[in-house]
Tab-separated table of C-alpha atoms in Angstrom:
chain	number	residue	atom	x	y	z
A	1	MET	CA	-0.011	0.011	-0.017
A	2	PRO	CA	2.711	2.651	0.857
A	3	LYS	CA	4.582	1.661	-2.345
A	4	HIS	CA	1.359	2.168	-4.270
A	5	ALA	CA	0.980	5.667	-2.751
A	6	LEU	CA	4.557	6.487	-3.930
A	7	LEU	CA	3.902	5.108	-7.434
A	8	PHE	CA	0.675	7.118	-7.729
A	9	PHE	CA	2.471	10.235	-6.589
A	10	HIS	CA	5.080	9.882	-9.292
A	11	TRP	CA	2.588	8.793	-11.946
A	12	SER	CA	0.294	11.773	-11.401
A	13	SER	CA	3.330	14.102	-11.582
A	14	GLN	CA	4.832	12.591	-14.738
A	15	TYR	CA	1.773	11.670	-16.842
A	16	LYS	CA	-0.899	14.010	-15.572
A	17	GLN	CA	1.466	16.981	-15.168
A	18	HIS	CA	0.107	17.506	-11.636
A	19	GLN	CA	2.138	19.954	-9.534
A	20	HIS	CA	2.247	18.425	-6.060
A	21	SER	CA	2.176	20.789	-3.114
A	22	LEU	CA	4.710	20.557	-0.298
A	23	LYS	CA	1.914	19.142	1.853
A	24	SER	CA	1.458	16.259	-0.626
A	25	TYR	CA	5.230	15.547	-0.529
A	26	CYS	CA	5.255	15.530	3.272
A	27	THR	CA	2.134	13.351	3.544
A	28	VAL	CA	3.622	10.656	1.252
A	29	VAL	CA	6.920	10.933	3.272
A	30	GLN	CA	4.937	10.239	6.430
A	31	ILE	CA	3.369	7.172	4.882
A	32	LEU	CA	6.758	5.816	3.693
A	33	VAL	CA	8.454	6.283	7.031
A	34	ARG	CA	5.571	4.543	8.846
A	35	ALA	CA	6.120	1.650	6.451
A	36	ASN	CA	9.889	1.633	7.154
A	37	LEU	CA	10.671	2.714	3.556
A	38	LEU	CA	13.294	5.184	4.789
A	39	ILE	CA	15.443	5.365	1.661
A	40	ASP	CA	12.352	6.215	-0.459
A	41	ALA	CA	11.271	8.812	2.103
A	42	GLN	CA	14.725	10.411	2.047
A	43	ALA	CA	14.744	10.556	-1.801
A	44	LEU	CA	11.313	12.198	-1.794
A	45	LEU	CA	12.437	14.798	0.761
A	46	GLU	CA	15.609	15.504	-1.324
A	47	SER	CA	13.259	16.158	-4.253
A	48	ALA	CA	11.024	18.456	-2.215
A	49	VAL	CA	14.017	20.468	-0.976
A	50	SER	CA	15.713	20.610	-4.396
A	51	LYS	CA	12.579	21.871	-6.169
A	52	ASN	CA	13.084	25.312	-4.471
A	53	PRO	CA	15.562	27.646	-6.349
A	54	ASN	CA	17.108	28.179	-2.915
A	55	PRO	CA	17.109	24.696	-1.319
A	56	GLY	CA	18.722	25.888	1.930
A	57	SER	CA	15.905	28.376	2.675
A	58	SER	CA	13.158	25.848	1.754
A	59	ILE	CA	14.174	23.460	4.584
A	60	LYS	CA	12.446	25.644	7.176
A	61	LEU	CA	9.195	25.391	5.172
A	62	VAL	CA	9.617	21.692	4.770
A	63	SER	CA	10.175	21.305	8.522
A	64	GLU	CA	7.038	23.294	9.335
A	65	THR	CA	4.946	21.313	6.828
A	66	LEU	CA	6.307	17.967	8.010
A	67	LEU	CA	5.370	18.879	11.560
A	68	SER	CA	1.809	19.896	10.600
A	69	THR	CA	1.218	16.704	8.601
A	70	TYR	CA	2.688	14.659	11.506
A	71	GLU	CA	0.302	16.253	13.953
A	72	SER	CA	-2.681	15.546	11.798
A	73	SER	CA	-1.934	11.827	11.308
A	74	ALA	CA	-0.767	8.853	13.292
A	75	ALA	CA	2.734	9.202	11.871
A	76	ASP	CA	6.134	7.871	12.881
A	77	PRO	CA	8.474	10.319	14.753
A	78	ARG	CA	11.435	8.965	12.737
A	79	VAL	CA	10.328	11.239	9.954
A	80	PHE	CA	12.060	14.163	11.616
A	81	ASP	CA	15.359	12.170	11.787
A	82	VAL	CA	14.965	11.430	8.053
A	83	LEU	CA	14.662	15.135	7.302
A	84	VAL	CA	17.688	16.020	9.386
A	85	GLN	CA	19.766	13.279	7.822
A	86	THR	CA	18.614	14.419	4.400
A	87	CYS	CA	19.898	17.963	5.193
A	88	LEU	CA	23.253	16.458	6.306
A	89	LYS	CA	23.407	14.443	3.044
A	90	LEU	CA	22.841	17.655	1.041
A	91	ARG	CA	25.524	19.430	3.185
A	92	PHE	CA	23.007	21.850	4.725
A	93	LEU	CA	24.588	21.582	8.242
A	94	ASP	CA	23.138	24.870	9.656
A	95	GLN	CA	19.656	24.040	8.412
A	96	ALA	CA	19.899	20.537	9.956
A	97	PHE	CA	20.633	22.079	13.320
A	98	ASP	CA	17.912	24.746	12.888
A	99	SER	CA	15.406	21.955	12.141
A	100	CYS	CA	16.589	20.029	15.228
A	101	CYS	CA	16.006	23.146	17.419
A	102	TYR	CA	12.591	23.759	15.724
A	103	PHE	CA	11.449	20.243	16.378
A	104	GLY	CA	12.758	20.370	19.905
A	105	ASP	CA	10.739	23.505	20.594
A	106	HIS	CA	7.704	21.440	19.628
A	107	GLY	CA	8.514	18.610	21.991
A	108	ILE	CA	10.130	16.244	19.416
A	109	THR	CA	13.527	14.877	20.137
A	110	LEU	CA	15.762	13.500	17.443
A	111	SER	CA	17.474	10.110	17.841
A	112	LEU	CA	21.069	9.653	19.066
A	113	LEU	CA	22.008	8.560	15.577
A	114	SER	CA	20.903	11.929	14.044
A	115	PHE	CA	22.752	13.881	16.747
A	116	ASN	CA	25.883	11.766	16.136
A	117	ARG	CA	25.702	12.397	12.413
A	118	MET	CA	25.439	16.122	13.033
A	119	LEU	CA	28.397	16.001	15.357
A	120	HIS	CA	30.440	14.034	12.852
A	121	VAL	CA	29.705	16.353	9.923
A	122	ALA	CA	30.373	19.499	11.982
A	123	GLN	CA	33.648	18.099	13.262
A	124	ARG	CA	34.741	17.015	9.733
A	125	SER	CA	33.762	20.394	8.349
A	126	ASN	CA	35.874	22.250	10.982
A	127	ARG	CA	32.664	23.807	12.388
A	128	SER	CA	33.832	23.649	15.976
A	129	ASN	CA	31.385	26.151	17.409
A	130	LEU	CA	28.372	24.434	15.741
A	131	ALA	CA	29.589	21.003	17.037
A	132	TRP	CA	29.504	22.303	20.628
A	133	LYS	CA	26.004	23.762	20.022
A	134	VAL	CA	24.881	20.353	18.711
A	135	TYR	CA	26.399	18.495	21.704
A	136	GLU	CA	24.810	20.958	24.146
A	137	LYS	CA	21.384	20.604	22.485
A	138	MET	CA	21.757	16.767	22.648
A	139	LEU	CA	22.244	16.891	26.408
A	140	GLU	CA	19.599	19.542	26.825
A	141	ASN	CA	17.105	17.195	25.103
A	142	ARG	CA	18.263	14.356	27.439
A	143	VAL	CA	19.833	12.364	24.645
A	144	TYR	CA	23.061	11.105	26.214
A	145	PRO	CA	26.258	10.387	24.400
A	146	ASN	CA	27.569	6.936	23.446
A	147	GLN	CA	31.089	5.943	22.464
A	148	ALA	CA	30.661	7.356	18.922
A	149	SER	CA	29.566	10.739	20.284
A	150	VAL	CA	32.492	10.891	22.637
A	151	GLU	CA	35.062	9.827	20.046
A	152	THR	CA	33.854	12.556	17.727
A	153	MET	CA	34.126	15.223	20.438
A	154	VAL	CA	37.570	14.018	21.552
A	155	ASN	CA	38.641	14.372	17.896
A	156	LEU	CA	37.214	17.904	17.966
A	157	LEU	CA	39.239	18.741	21.181
A	158	CYS	CA	42.371	17.503	19.398
A	159	LYS	CA	41.627	19.686	16.362
A	160	GLU	CA	41.073	22.712	18.599
A	161	GLY	CA	44.229	21.996	20.590
A	162	SER	CA	42.202	21.826	23.787
A	163	LEU	CA	42.658	18.207	24.800
A	164	GLN	CA	45.869	18.809	26.689
A	165	ARG	CA	44.253	21.636	28.591
A	166	MET	CA	41.329	19.364	29.665
A	167	LEU	CA	43.739	16.605	30.675
A	168	GLY	CA	45.692	19.123	32.793
A	169	LEU	CA	42.493	20.480	34.301
A	170	SER	CA	41.275	17.054	35.319
A	171	ASP	CA	44.655	16.257	36.909
A	172	ARG	CA	44.545	19.526	38.934
A	173	ILE	CA	40.998	18.994	40.182
A	174	HIS	CA	40.615	15.216	40.501
A	175	GLY	CA	44.366	14.240	40.875
A	176	LYS	CA	44.257	11.678	38.077
A	177	ARG	CA	43.064	11.121	34.538
A	178	CYS	CA	39.300	10.961	33.904
A	179	ALA	CA	37.246	9.114	31.294
A	180	PRO	CA	37.053	10.841	27.938
A	181	VAL	CA	33.316	11.671	28.379
A	182	VAL	CA	34.239	13.660	31.463
A	183	LEU	CA	36.944	15.649	29.571
A	184	VAL	CA	34.392	16.438	26.792
A	185	ASN	CA	31.706	17.514	29.261
A	186	MET	CA	34.183	19.770	31.144
A	187	ALA	CA	35.079	21.420	27.808
A	188	LEU	CA	31.375	21.972	26.953
A	189	VAL	CA	30.670	23.628	30.318
A	190	LEU	CA	33.767	25.843	30.122
A	191	TRP	CA	32.710	26.822	26.576
A	192	MET	CA	29.323	27.834	27.970
A	193	PHE	CA	30.916	29.799	30.818
A	194	GLU	CA	33.137	31.643	28.335
A	195	GLU	CA	29.949	32.768	26.569
A	196	ASP	CA	28.604	33.985	29.976
A	197	ARG	CA	25.807	31.374	29.982
A	198	ILE	CA	26.409	30.577	33.603
A	199	GLU	CA	22.960	29.386	34.731
A	200	GLN	CA	22.551	27.081	31.705
A	201	GLY	CA	25.981	25.651	32.516
A	202	PHE	CA	24.929	24.943	36.100
A	203	ILE	CA	21.724	23.199	35.008
A	204	LEU	CA	23.664	21.037	32.534
A	205	LEU	CA	26.329	20.191	35.163
A	206	ARG	CA	23.793	18.915	37.597
A	207	ARG	CA	22.108	16.817	34.912
A	208	MET	CA	25.513	15.406	33.940
A	209	LEU	CA	26.131	14.410	37.598
A	210	GLN	CA	22.790	12.579	37.801
A	211	LYS	CA	23.800	10.508	34.770
A	212	ASN	CA	27.376	9.937	35.931
A	213	LEU	CA	28.692	11.968	33.007
A	214	ILE	CA	30.926	14.138	35.248
A	215	LEU	CA	32.478	13.763	38.699
A	216	ASP	CA	31.318	15.523	41.778
A	217	ASP	CA	34.610	17.313	42.532
A	218	ILE	CA	34.870	18.468	38.914
A	219	MET	CA	31.338	19.746	38.868
A	220	SER	CA	31.832	21.705	42.126
A	221	SER	CA	35.170	23.137	40.945
A	222	LEU	CA	33.624	24.368	37.751
A	223	ILE	CA	30.751	26.051	39.604
A	224	ILE	CA	33.336	27.793	41.876
A	225	PHE	CA	35.242	28.857	38.743
A	226	ALA	CA	32.098	30.369	37.241
A	227	TYR	CA	31.224	32.282	40.468
A	228	CYS	CA	34.782	33.647	40.680
A	229	LYS	CA	34.711	34.578	37.008
A	230	THR	CA	31.583	36.663	37.548
A	231	GLY	CA	32.824	38.263	40.732
A	232	GLN	CA	30.438	36.392	43.047
A	233	PHE	CA	33.125	35.539	45.674
A	234	ASP	CA	30.639	34.862	48.480
A	235	ASP	CA	28.728	32.355	46.345
A	236	ALA	CA	31.985	30.759	45.358
A	237	LYS	CA	32.954	30.408	48.996
A	238	THR	CA	29.524	28.845	49.790
A	239	ALA	CA	29.951	26.315	46.914
A	240	TYR	CA	33.414	25.498	48.183
A	241	ASP	CA	32.099	24.827	51.680
A	242	GLU	CA	29.329	22.601	50.277
A	243	MET	CA	31.945	20.759	48.246
A	244	ARG	CA	34.088	20.030	51.276
A	245	ASN	CA	31.008	18.913	53.257
A	246	ARG	CA	30.320	16.294	50.564
A	247	GLY	CA	33.761	14.864	51.131
A	248	CYS	CA	35.599	16.409	48.175
A	249	GLY	CA	39.093	17.603	48.995
A	250	SER	CA	40.728	20.940	48.197
A	251	ASN	CA	42.471	21.301	44.879
A	252	VAL	CA	44.878	23.619	43.256
A	253	PHE	CA	42.413	24.718	40.502
A	254	VAL	CA	39.883	26.017	43.047
A	255	TYR	CA	42.512	27.842	45.072
A	256	THR	CA	43.875	29.458	41.867
A	257	CYS	CA	40.313	30.652	41.105
A	258	PHE	CA	40.038	32.170	44.585
A	259	ILE	CA	43.511	33.813	44.177
A	260	ARG	CA	42.565	35.359	40.777
A	261	ALA	CA	39.223	36.556	42.053
A	262	ARG	CA	40.879	38.356	45.007
A	263	ALA	CA	43.624	39.759	42.948
A	264	ASP	CA	41.138	41.080	40.302
A	265	MET	CA	39.385	42.883	43.208
A	266	GLY	CA	42.720	44.538	44.217
A	267	LEU	CA	42.921	42.427	47.414
A	268	ILE	CA	46.528	41.386	46.892
A	269	GLU	CA	47.154	40.623	50.567
A	270	GLU	CA	44.164	38.217	50.619
A	271	ALA	CA	45.473	36.624	47.429
A	272	LEU	CA	48.904	36.134	48.976
A	273	ARG	CA	47.296	34.663	52.109
A	274	LEU	CA	45.510	32.066	49.952
A	275	PHE	CA	48.854	31.340	48.248
A	276	ASP	CA	50.483	30.646	51.628
A	277	GLU	CA	47.498	28.505	52.601
A	278	MET	CA	48.020	26.417	49.446
A	279	HIS	CA	51.612	25.815	50.444
A	280	SER	CA	50.609	24.912	54.051
A	281	ILE	CA	48.200	22.189	52.935
A	282	GLY	CA	50.681	20.724	50.480
A	283	LEU	CA	49.055	21.667	47.162
A	284	LYS	CA	51.520	21.857	44.288
A	285	LEU	CA	51.187	25.143	42.416
A	286	TYR	CA	50.987	25.188	38.601
A	287	ASP	CA	51.690	27.739	35.904
A	288	GLU	CA	48.313	29.488	36.068
A	289	THR	CA	48.727	30.107	39.824
A	290	TYR	CA	52.133	31.788	39.250
A	291	ASN	CA	51.006	33.727	36.235
A	292	CYS	CA	48.070	35.132	38.193
A	293	LEU	CA	50.299	36.253	41.137
A	294	ILE	CA	53.082	37.664	38.886
A	295	GLU	CA	50.654	39.714	36.919
A	296	SER	CA	48.605	40.880	39.884
A	297	CYS	CA	51.625	41.983	41.949
A	298	ALA	CA	53.121	43.843	39.003
A	299	LYS	CA	49.830	45.730	38.368
A	300	ALA	CA	49.745	46.606	42.035
A	301	GLY	CA	53.276	48.125	41.802
A	302	ARG	CA	54.724	45.297	43.939
A	303	LEU	CA	57.446	44.469	41.475
A	304	GLU	CA	59.857	42.794	43.904
A	305	GLU	CA	57.191	40.256	44.779
A	306	SER	CA	56.220	39.790	41.150
A	307	LEU	CA	59.813	39.021	40.191
A	308	ALA	CA	60.269	36.775	43.253
A	309	PHE	CA	57.262	34.694	42.045
A	310	TYR	CA	58.834	34.583	38.537
A	311	GLU	CA	62.050	33.204	39.901
A	312	GLU	CA	60.207	30.625	42.000
A	313	MET	CA	58.204	29.655	38.921
A	314	LYS	CA	61.457	29.154	36.946
A	315	ARG	CA	62.879	26.912	39.717
A	316	GLU	CA	59.687	24.753	39.440
A	317	GLY	CA	60.385	24.359	35.687
A	318	LEU	CA	57.290	26.261	34.682
A	319	VAL	CA	57.033	28.778	31.906
A	320	LEU	CA	55.418	32.301	31.997
A	321	SER	CA	52.434	32.636	29.695
A	322	PHE	CA	52.359	34.958	26.694
A	323	SER	CA	49.410	36.884	28.064
A	324	THR	CA	51.061	37.426	31.457
A	325	PHE	CA	54.320	38.686	29.898
A	326	SER	CA	52.359	40.890	27.573
A	327	GLU	CA	50.652	42.460	30.588
A	328	ILE	CA	53.765	43.006	32.728
A	329	VAL	CA	56.443	43.886	30.107
A	330	GLY	CA	55.253	47.536	29.955
A	331	ILE	CA	55.092	47.745	33.769
A	332	LEU	CA	58.715	46.391	34.124
A	333	CYS	CA	60.033	48.773	31.395
A	334	ASP	CA	58.245	51.802	32.866
A	335	ASN	CA	59.725	50.990	36.317
A	336	GLY	CA	63.327	50.703	35.136
A	337	GLU	CA	63.332	46.895	35.041
A	338	VAL	CA	63.856	46.685	31.257
A	339	GLU	CA	66.865	44.380	31.570
A	340	LYS	CA	64.748	41.948	33.682
A	341	ALA	CA	61.992	42.188	31.128
A	342	ASP	CA	64.531	41.438	28.370
A	343	GLU	CA	65.861	38.447	30.376
A	344	ILE	CA	62.335	37.024	30.696
A	345	PHE	CA	61.767	37.712	26.960
A	346	THR	CA	64.933	35.821	26.054
A	347	ALA	CA	63.980	32.834	28.218
A	348	LEU	CA	60.482	32.728	26.722
A	349	SER	CA	61.902	32.965	23.141
A	350	ASP	CA	63.877	29.767	23.792
A	351	THR	CA	60.561	27.986	24.399
A	352	GLY	CA	59.057	29.030	21.051
A	353	PHE	CA	57.398	32.270	22.309
A	354	VAL	CA	56.590	34.556	19.397
A	355	PRO	CA	56.441	38.222	20.516
A	356	ASP	CA	54.207	40.939	18.958
A	357	GLU	CA	54.852	44.501	18.034
A	358	ALA	CA	53.631	45.878	21.426
A	359	ILE	CA	56.288	43.867	23.332
A	360	TYR	CA	59.076	45.108	21.081
A	361	CYS	CA	57.815	48.701	21.514
A	362	HIS	CA	57.913	48.355	25.304
A	363	LEU	CA	61.488	46.987	25.202
A	364	ILE	CA	62.735	49.655	22.759
A	365	ASN	CA	61.196	52.428	24.872
A	366	GLY	CA	62.643	50.847	28.069
A	367	PHE	CA	66.234	50.668	26.643
A	368	GLY	CA	65.918	54.167	25.334
A	369	ARG	CA	65.261	55.410	28.869
A	370	ILE	CA	68.553	53.883	30.164
A	371	ASP	CA	70.612	55.121	27.220
A	372	LYS	CA	71.173	51.757	25.469
A	373	ALA	CA	70.834	52.857	21.825
A	374	GLN	CA	72.515	49.779	20.401
A	375	LYS	CA	70.180	47.473	22.163
A	376	CYS	CA	67.244	49.349	20.610
A	377	ILE	CA	68.723	48.940	17.111
A	378	SER	CA	69.445	45.242	17.939
A	379	LEU	CA	65.761	44.731	18.698
A	380	TYR	CA	64.880	46.233	15.360
A	381	HIS	CA	67.187	43.829	13.563
A	382	GLU	CA	65.804	40.903	15.594
A	383	MET	CA	62.324	41.825	14.321
A	384	GLN	CA	63.595	41.765	10.776
A	385	PHE	CA	65.294	38.383	11.302
A	386	ARG	CA	62.037	36.984	12.772
A	387	GLY	CA	60.219	38.150	9.607
A	388	LEU	CA	57.832	40.292	11.656
A	389	ASP	CA	55.972	43.158	10.084
A	390	ILE	CA	57.517	46.339	11.493
A	391	GLY	CA	54.822	48.911	11.879
A	392	PRO	CA	54.923	52.693	12.371
A	393	HIS	CA	54.574	52.292	16.186
A	394	VAL	CA	57.938	50.476	16.326
A	395	TYR	CA	59.570	53.185	14.137
A	396	ALA	CA	58.109	55.850	16.468
A	397	ALA	CA	59.591	54.017	19.492
A	398	LEU	CA	62.967	53.829	17.757
A	399	VAL	CA	62.941	57.516	16.850
A	400	ARG	CA	61.952	58.488	20.383
A	401	SER	CA	64.476	56.192	22.107
A	402	LEU	CA	67.447	57.006	19.812
A	403	SER	CA	66.737	60.693	20.236
A	404	GLN	CA	66.841	60.301	24.003
A	405	CYS	CA	70.200	58.571	23.671
A	406	GLY	CA	71.547	61.424	21.519
A	407	LYS	CA	71.807	59.283	18.336
A	408	LEU	CA	70.197	61.836	16.116
A	409	LYS	CA	71.441	60.463	12.766
A	410	GLU	CA	70.086	57.006	13.547
A	411	ALA	CA	66.873	58.541	14.726
A	412	GLU	CA	66.555	60.502	11.462
A	413	LYS	CA	67.054	57.300	9.442
A	414	PHE	CA	64.196	55.582	11.256
A	415	MET	CA	62.081	58.718	10.942
A	416	LYS	CA	62.352	58.436	7.155
A	417	LYS	CA	61.350	54.750	7.365
A	418	MET	CA	58.391	55.671	9.592
A	419	GLU	CA	57.221	58.346	7.078
A	420	GLU	CA	57.436	55.825	4.235
A	421	LYS	CA	55.472	53.320	6.273
A	422	SER	CA	52.839	55.985	7.125
A	423	VAL	CA	52.414	56.918	3.408
A	424	VAL	CA	51.774	53.267	2.537
A	425	LEU	CA	49.216	52.897	5.302
A	426	CYS	CA	47.467	56.097	4.303
A	427	GLN	CA	47.269	54.821	0.740
A	428	THR	CA	45.415	51.734	2.093
A	429	GLY	CA	43.160	53.760	4.325
A	430	GLN	CA	45.070	53.002	7.607
A	431	CYS	CA	46.644	56.390	8.381
A	432	PHE	CA	49.036	56.466	11.356
A	433	SER	CA	49.999	59.378	13.576
A	434	PRO	CA	53.036	58.886	15.830
A	435	MET	CA	51.502	61.435	18.200
A	436	ARG	CA	48.529	59.139	19.078
């Protein structure tokens, strides 16, 4: 009977020149899916989508019509999976996800197979952000990952370069390696927190815990991280107390969150007290803890303590981060510690650190203040050797520093180069004024 319906549909179209409506297409698709003729149903949906001059935009209309014909008949919910999988086959990934959300809003949840296919296509298409949205929607709809889902998301973490970060985070919180699904779920929640979707992240974390998709200490630590990130220190402290009452031990990640929160509020003494407390209970500090303290002390004008933390960090075999050095290099140079800044810069360069123009400007200005003209010129040649684009700001720093050192001929040479660079930028609509 379903086959007869399909034959009649095609016959009336070919021999009677009947123009079928979208509702007719969707009605026949419903009949075919109910009869388990999924390949025929998919072929008919492809035809319905492709009839429109803009197939991508027609999928929304197909979704709406499919839903209306579903509600008016005793149809099979697999029809919605067939549509989403048809979209994926036609490479309409965004439309497949939009349809998934549309059906979800109407109380219809896709199968795990459909979610896995969306994840796979998004990952293979380098659509990282969309893959995380699909994975979040999957958990939100209470469709829980299987091995295929987790393998796809682990591959995504590898592509993003985030897997090592998640492994390190699990070590710092839990003290040992966790199952891949836990790493993936940690990454999802952190991604949500980075987008400031804190409450949604909390809801998902608690749902994950109920399904053993995350560990209690990791869930609590991520909640504390979110509270600290948003400046809710009292809530973070309450969450920490609850965590301890449930038998979870202290960990270095949580302490680092507290230290950063206090430092960001300008409470350096409180941050240092927490640092001493970490030491006293035997927690081993990691690079993020030191980076936070080095940066915070430097910003507060406590350069001696900042440099002392840097030396301690070096002894522990840890490396200063690019972002921290970028923050403190100007402070060091402005306070006469340019040689120390240069020493740190050299040590970082040996680890593959690639400086930017702003860092070179700070160093050139710093060496100009202590009358080391040759060092300024050496930094310029170093930029050339590295193949870095030397912009007008660098030339302005060289002119200013060499003039301070009394090297007026050299300053004039760089002034000409700066003028040439400015002319080029003005011709491309990016005018530069060294007086800015």
